[in-house]
PDB file of C-alpha atoms in Angstrom:
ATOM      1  CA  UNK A 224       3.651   6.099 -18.011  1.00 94.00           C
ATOM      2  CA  UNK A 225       2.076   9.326 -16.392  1.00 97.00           C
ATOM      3  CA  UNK A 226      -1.019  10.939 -16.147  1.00 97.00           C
ATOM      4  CA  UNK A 227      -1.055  12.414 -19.244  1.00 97.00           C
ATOM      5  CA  UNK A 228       0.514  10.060 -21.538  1.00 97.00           C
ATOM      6  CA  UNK A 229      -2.648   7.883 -20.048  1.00 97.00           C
ATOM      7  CA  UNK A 230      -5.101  10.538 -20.687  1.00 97.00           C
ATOM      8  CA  UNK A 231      -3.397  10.947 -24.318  1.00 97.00           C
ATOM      9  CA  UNK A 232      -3.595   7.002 -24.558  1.00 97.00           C
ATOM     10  CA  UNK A 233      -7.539   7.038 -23.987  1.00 97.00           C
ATOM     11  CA  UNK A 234      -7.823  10.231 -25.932  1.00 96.00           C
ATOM     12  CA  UNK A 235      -5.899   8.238 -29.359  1.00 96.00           C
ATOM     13  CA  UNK A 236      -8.804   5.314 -28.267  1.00 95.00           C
ATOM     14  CA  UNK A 237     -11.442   7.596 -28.366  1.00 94.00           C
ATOM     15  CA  UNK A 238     -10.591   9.439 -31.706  1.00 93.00           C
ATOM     16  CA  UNK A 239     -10.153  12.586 -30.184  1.00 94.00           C
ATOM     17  CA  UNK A 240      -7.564  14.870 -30.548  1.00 95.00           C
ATOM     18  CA  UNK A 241      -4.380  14.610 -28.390  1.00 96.00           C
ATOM     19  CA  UNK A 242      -3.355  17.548 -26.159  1.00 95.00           C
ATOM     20  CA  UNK A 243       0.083  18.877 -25.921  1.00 94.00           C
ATOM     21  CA  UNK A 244      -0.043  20.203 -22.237  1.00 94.00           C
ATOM     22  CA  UNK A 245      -2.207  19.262 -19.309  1.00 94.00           C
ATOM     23  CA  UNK A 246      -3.449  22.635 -19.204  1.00 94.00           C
ATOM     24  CA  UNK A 247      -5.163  22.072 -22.674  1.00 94.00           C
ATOM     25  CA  UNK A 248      -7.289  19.456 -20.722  1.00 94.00           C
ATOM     26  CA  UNK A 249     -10.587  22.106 -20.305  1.00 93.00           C
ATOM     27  CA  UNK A 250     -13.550  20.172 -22.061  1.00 93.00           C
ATOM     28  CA  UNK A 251     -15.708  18.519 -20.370  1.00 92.00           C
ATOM     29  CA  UNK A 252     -14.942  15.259 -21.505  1.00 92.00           C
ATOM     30  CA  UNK A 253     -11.401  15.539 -20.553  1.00 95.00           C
ATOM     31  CA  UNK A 254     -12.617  16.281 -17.221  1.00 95.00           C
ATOM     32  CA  UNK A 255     -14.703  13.275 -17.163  1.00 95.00           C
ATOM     33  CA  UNK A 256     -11.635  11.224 -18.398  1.00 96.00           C
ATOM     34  CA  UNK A 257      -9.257  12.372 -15.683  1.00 97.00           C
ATOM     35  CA  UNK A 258     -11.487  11.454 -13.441  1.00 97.00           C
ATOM     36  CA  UNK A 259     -12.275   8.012 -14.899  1.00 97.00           C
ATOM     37  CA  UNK A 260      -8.449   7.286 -14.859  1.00 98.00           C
ATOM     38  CA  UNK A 261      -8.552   7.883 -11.268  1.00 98.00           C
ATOM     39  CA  UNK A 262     -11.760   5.653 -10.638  1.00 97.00           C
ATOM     40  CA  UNK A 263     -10.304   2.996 -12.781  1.00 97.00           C
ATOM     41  CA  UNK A 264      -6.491   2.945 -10.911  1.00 98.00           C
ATOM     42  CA  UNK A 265      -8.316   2.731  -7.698  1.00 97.00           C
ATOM     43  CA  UNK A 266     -10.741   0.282  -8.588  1.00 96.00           C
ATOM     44  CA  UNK A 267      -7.650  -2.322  -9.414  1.00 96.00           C
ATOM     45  CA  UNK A 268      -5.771  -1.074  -6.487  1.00 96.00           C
ATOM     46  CA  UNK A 269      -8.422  -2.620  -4.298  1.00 94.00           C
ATOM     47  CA  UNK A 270      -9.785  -5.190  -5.711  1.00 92.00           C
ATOM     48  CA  UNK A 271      -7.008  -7.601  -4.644  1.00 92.00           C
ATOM     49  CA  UNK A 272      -4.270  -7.924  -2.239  1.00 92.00           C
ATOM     50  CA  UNK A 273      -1.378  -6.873  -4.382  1.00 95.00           C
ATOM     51  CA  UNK A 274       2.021  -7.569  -3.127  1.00 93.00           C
ATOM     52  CA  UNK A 275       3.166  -3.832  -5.014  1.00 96.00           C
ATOM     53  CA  UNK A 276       1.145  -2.506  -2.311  1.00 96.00           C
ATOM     54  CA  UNK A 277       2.443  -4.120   0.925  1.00 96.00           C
ATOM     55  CA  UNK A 278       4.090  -1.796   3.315  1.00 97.00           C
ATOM     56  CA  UNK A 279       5.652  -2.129   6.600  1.00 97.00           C
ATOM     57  CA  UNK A 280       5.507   0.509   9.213  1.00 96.00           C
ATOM     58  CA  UNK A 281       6.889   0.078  13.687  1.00 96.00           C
ATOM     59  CA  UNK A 282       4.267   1.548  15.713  1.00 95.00           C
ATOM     60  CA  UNK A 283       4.772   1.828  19.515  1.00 95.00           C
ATOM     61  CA  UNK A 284       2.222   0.241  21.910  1.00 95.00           C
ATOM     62  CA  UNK A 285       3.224   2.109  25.544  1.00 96.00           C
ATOM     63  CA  UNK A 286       2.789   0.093  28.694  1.00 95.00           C
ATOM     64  CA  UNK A 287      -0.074  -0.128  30.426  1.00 94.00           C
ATOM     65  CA  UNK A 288      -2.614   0.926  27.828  1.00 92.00           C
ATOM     66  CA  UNK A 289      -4.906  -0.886  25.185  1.00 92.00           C
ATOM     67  CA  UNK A 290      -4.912   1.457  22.348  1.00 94.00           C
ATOM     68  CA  UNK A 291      -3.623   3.430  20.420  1.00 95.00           C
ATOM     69  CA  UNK A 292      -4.114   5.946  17.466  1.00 95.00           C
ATOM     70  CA  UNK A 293      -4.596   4.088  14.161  1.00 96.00           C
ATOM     71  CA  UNK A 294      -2.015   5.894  11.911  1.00 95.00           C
ATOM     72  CA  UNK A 295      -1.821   2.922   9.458  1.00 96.00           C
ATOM     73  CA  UNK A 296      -3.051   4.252   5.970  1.00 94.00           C
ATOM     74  CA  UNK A 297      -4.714   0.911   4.779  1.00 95.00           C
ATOM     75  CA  UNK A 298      -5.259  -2.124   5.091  1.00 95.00           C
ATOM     76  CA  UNK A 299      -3.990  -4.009   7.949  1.00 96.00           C
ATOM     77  CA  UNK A 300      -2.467  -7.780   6.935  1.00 95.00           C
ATOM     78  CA  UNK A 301      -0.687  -8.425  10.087  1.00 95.00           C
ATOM     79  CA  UNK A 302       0.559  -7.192  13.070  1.00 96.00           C
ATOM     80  CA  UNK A 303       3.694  -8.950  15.309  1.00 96.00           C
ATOM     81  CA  UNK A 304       5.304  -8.460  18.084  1.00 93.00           C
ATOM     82  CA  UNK A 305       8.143  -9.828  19.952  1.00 91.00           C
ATOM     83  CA  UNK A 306       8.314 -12.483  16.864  1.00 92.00           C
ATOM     84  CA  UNK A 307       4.556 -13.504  17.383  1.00 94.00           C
ATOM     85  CA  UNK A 308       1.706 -12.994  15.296  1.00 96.00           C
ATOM     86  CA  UNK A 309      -1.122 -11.291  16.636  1.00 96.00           C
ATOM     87  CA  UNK A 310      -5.017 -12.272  14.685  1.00 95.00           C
ATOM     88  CA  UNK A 311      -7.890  -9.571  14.205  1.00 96.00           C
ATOM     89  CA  UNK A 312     -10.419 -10.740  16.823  1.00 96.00           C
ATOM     90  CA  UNK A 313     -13.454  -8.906  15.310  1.00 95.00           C
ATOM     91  CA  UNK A 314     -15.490  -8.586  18.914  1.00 96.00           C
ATOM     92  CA  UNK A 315     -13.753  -5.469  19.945  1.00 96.00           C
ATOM     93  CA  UNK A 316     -15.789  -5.057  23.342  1.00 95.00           C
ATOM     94  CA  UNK A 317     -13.803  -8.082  24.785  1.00 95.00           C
ATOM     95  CA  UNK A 318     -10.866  -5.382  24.220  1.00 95.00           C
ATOM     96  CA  UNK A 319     -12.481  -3.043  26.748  1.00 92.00           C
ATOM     97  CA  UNK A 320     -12.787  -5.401  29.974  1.00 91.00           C
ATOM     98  CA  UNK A 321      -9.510  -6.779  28.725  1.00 89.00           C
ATOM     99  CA  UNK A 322     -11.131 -10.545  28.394  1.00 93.00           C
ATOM    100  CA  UNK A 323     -10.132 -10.809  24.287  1.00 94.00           C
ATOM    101  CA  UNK A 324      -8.045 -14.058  23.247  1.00 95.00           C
ATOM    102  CA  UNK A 325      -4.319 -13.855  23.810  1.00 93.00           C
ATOM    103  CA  UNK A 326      -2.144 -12.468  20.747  1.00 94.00           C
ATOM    104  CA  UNK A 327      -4.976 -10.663  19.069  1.00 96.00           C
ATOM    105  CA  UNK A 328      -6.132  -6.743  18.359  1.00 96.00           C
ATOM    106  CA  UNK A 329      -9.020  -5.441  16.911  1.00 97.00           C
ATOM    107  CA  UNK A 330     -10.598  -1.948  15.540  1.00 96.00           C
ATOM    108  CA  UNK A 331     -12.761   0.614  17.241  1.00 96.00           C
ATOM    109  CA  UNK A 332     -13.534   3.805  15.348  1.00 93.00           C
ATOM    110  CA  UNK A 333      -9.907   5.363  14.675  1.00 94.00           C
ATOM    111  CA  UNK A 334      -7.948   3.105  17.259  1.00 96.00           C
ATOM    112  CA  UNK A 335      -6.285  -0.441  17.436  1.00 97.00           C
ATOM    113  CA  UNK A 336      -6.996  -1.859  20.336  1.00 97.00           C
ATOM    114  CA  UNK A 337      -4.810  -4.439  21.736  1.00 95.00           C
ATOM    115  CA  UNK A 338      -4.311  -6.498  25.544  1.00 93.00           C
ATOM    116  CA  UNK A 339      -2.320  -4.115  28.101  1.00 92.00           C
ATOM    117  CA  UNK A 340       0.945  -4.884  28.626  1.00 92.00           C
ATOM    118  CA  UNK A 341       3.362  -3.720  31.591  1.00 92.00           C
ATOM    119  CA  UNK A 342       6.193  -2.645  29.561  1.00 94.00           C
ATOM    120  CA  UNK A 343       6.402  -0.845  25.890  1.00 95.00           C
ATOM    121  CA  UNK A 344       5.811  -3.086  22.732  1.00 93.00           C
ATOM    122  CA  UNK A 345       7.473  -2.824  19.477  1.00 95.00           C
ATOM    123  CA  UNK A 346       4.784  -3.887  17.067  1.00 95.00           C
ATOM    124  CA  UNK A 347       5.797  -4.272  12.937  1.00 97.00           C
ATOM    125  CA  UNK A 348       2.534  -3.664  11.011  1.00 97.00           C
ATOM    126  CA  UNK A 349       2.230  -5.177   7.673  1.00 97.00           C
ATOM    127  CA  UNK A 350      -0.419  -3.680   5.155  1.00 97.00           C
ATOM    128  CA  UNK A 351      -1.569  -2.975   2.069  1.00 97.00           C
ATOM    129  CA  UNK A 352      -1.625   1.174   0.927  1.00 97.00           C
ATOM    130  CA  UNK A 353      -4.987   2.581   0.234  1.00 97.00           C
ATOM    131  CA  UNK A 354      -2.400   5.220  -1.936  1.00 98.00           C
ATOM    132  CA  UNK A 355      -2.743   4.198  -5.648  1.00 98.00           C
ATOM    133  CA  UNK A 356      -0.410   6.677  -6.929  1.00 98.00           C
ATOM    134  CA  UNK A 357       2.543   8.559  -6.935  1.00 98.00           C
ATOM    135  CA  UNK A 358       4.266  11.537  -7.326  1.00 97.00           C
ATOM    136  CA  UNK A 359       7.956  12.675  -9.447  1.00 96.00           C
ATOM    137  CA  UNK A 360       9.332  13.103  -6.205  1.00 97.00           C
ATOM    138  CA  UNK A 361       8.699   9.421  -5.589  1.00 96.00           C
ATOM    139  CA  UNK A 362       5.848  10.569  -2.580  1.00 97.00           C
ATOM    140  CA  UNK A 363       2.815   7.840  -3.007  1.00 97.00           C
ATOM    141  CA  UNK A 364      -0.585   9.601  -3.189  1.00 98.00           C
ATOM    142  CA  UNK A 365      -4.576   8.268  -3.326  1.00 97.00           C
ATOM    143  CA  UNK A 366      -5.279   9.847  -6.697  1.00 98.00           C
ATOM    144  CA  UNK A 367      -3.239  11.140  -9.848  1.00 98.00           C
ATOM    145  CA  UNK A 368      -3.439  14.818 -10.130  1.00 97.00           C
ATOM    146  CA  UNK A 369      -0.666  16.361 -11.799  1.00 96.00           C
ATOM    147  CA  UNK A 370       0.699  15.463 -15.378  1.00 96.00           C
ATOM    148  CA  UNK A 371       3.890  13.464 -14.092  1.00 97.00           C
ATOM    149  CA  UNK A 372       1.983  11.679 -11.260  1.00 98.00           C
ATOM    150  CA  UNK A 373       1.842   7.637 -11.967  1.00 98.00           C
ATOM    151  CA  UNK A 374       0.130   4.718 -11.332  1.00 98.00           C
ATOM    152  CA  UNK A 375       1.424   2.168  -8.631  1.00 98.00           C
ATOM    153  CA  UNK A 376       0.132  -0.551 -10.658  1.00 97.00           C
ATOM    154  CA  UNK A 377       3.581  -2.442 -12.061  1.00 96.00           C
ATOM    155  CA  UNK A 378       4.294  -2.221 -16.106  1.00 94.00           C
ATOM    156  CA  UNK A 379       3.375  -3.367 -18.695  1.00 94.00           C
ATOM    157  CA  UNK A 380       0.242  -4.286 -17.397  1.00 96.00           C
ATOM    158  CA  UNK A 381      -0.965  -1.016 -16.162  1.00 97.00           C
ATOM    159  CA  UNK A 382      -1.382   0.812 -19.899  1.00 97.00           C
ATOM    160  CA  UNK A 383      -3.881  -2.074 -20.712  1.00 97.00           C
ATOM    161  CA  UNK A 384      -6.146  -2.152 -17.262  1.00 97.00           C
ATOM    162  CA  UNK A 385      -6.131   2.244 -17.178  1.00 98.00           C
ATOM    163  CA  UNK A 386      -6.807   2.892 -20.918  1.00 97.00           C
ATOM    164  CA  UNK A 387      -9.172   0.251 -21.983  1.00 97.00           C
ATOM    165  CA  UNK A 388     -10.682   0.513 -18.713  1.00 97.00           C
ATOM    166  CA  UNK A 389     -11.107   4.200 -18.958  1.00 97.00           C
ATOM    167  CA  UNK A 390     -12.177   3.939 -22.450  1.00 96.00           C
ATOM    168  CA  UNK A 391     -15.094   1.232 -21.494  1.00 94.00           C
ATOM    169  CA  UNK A 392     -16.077   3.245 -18.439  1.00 94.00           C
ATOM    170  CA  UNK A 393     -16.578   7.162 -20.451  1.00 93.00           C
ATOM    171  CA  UNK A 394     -18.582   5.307 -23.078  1.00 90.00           C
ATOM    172  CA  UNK A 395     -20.377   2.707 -20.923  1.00 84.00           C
ATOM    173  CA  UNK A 396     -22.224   1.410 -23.600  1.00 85.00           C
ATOM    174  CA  UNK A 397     -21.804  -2.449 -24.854  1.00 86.00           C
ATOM    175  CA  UNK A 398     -23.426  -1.014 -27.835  1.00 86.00           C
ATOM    176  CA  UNK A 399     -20.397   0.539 -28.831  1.00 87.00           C
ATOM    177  CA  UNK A 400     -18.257  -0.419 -31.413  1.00 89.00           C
ATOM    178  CA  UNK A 401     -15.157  -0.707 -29.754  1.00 92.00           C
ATOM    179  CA  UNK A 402     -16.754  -1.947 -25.972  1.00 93.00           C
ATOM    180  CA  UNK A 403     -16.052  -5.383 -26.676  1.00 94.00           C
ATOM    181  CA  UNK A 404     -12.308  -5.371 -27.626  1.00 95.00           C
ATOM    182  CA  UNK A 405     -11.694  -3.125 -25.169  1.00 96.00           C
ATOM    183  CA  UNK A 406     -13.647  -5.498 -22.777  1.00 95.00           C
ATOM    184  CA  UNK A 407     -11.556  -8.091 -23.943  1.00 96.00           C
ATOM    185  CA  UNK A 408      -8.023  -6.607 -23.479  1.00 96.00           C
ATOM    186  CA  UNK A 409      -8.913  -5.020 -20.073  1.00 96.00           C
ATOM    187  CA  UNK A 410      -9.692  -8.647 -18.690  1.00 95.00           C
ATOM    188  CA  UNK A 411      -6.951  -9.710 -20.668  1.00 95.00           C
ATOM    189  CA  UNK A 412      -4.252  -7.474 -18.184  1.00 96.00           C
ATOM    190  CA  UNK A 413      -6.098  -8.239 -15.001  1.00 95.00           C
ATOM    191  CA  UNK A 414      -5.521 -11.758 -15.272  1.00 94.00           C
ATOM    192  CA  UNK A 415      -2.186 -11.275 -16.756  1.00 94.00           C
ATOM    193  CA  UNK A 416      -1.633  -8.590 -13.543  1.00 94.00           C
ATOM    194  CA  UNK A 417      -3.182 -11.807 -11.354  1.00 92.00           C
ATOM    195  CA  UNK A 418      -1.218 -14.440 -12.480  1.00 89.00           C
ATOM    196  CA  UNK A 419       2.050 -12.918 -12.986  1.00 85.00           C
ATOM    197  CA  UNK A 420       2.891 -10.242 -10.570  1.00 80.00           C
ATOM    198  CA  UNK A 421       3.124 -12.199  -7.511  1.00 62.00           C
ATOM    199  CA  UNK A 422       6.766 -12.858  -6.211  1.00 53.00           C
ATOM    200  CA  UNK A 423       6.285 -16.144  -4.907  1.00 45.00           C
ATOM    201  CA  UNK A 424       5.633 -19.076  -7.130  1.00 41.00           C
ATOM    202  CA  UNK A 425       3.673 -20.318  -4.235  1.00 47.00           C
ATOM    203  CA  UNK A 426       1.441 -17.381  -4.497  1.00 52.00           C
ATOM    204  CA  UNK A 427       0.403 -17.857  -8.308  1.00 45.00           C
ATOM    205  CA  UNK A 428      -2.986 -18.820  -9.052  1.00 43.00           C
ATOM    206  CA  UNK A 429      -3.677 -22.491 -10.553  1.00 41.00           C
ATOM    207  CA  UNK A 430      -5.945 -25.092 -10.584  1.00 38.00           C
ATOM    208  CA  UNK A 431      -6.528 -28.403  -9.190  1.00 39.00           C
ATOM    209  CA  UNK A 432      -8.231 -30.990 -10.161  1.00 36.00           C
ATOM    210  CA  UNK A 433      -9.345 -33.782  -7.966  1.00 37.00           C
ATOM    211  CA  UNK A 434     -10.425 -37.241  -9.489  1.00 38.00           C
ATOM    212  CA  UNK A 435     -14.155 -38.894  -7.966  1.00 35.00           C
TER     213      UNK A 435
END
């Protein structure tokens, strides 16, 4: 589904009138929609680590040097090198006088900083895309701007979470006489999204219970 089947979606929910063409999209309302749509895609995107947003991306660490330029476009999960795992050490002054705990990095401003090596590392960075979006030409993108751009958020449950989400969010009022049901169905496909979209079994939520 694309931007403006979603926008056509929330307009049917709304009792407004459908648009033909995304140029048609000039009241103010559908302004405030579009943007709504956008607020509510990113909103899910980040509220959990989603395994449709991993990426993987090599960065070179050169020798003798303890940073480098932090090109990643997320969030960082894990970074390894030479087949070890290397943890986020949080004090990132220990980085500077080179005294941090062995197999760890950190952040400063726009860098990672890591322990200096003598020779050129090959580090495989694993994160999660602060992109939410993406294009017809398959290019991912923060926001949904043009008609055909798309949501990364997996079918079927992204229709649910983007137009009852929208729709609760442009009327904001519990008042309302459709807030609650489309309260209800937007939980309903987060926990759905939550429970079913990981791709380990071992990753799906449940409960335990633990006798006294």
């Amino acid at each position: 589904m694309n931007y403006l089947e979603f926008i056509n979606k929330c307009l049917v929910e709304l009792n407004y009138k459908q648009v033909n063409a995304f140029s048609e999209l000039t009241k103010n309302d559908h302004k405030k929609l579009k943007n709504i749509i956008n607020i509510v895609n990113t909103d899910v995107c980040g509220s959990d680590k989603w395994n449709f947003l991993i990426r993987k991306k090599e960065i070179t660490l050169p020798a003798n040097t303890g940073e480098i330029q932090n090109t990643i476009d997320g969030r960082i999960e894990a970074i390894i090198a030479d087949g070890v795992k290397f943890e986020y050490y949080q004090d990132f002054e220990r980085f500077f006088v080179n005294s941090q705990p062995q197999n760890t990095y950190s952040l400063f401003n726009d860098k990672i900083l890591f322990p200096i090596f003598n020779k050129d590392k090959s580090l495989e960075v694993i994160y999660y895309t602060k992109n939410c979006a993406i294009d017809a030409q398959g290019e991912e993108k923060f926001l949904m701007e043009n008609e055909d751009d798309s949501s990364l958020i997996p079918e079927p449950y992204v229709e649910p979470l983007i137009v009852y989400g929208a729709c609760m969010k442009l009327k904001g009022n519990p008042e309302h006489v459709r807030f609650s049901y489309w309260y209800s169905m937007y939980k309903e496909a987060l926990m759905n999204l939550r429970s079913r979209v990981s791709k380990s079994f071992d990753d799906s939520p449940s409960v335990k219970l633990y006798r006294q």
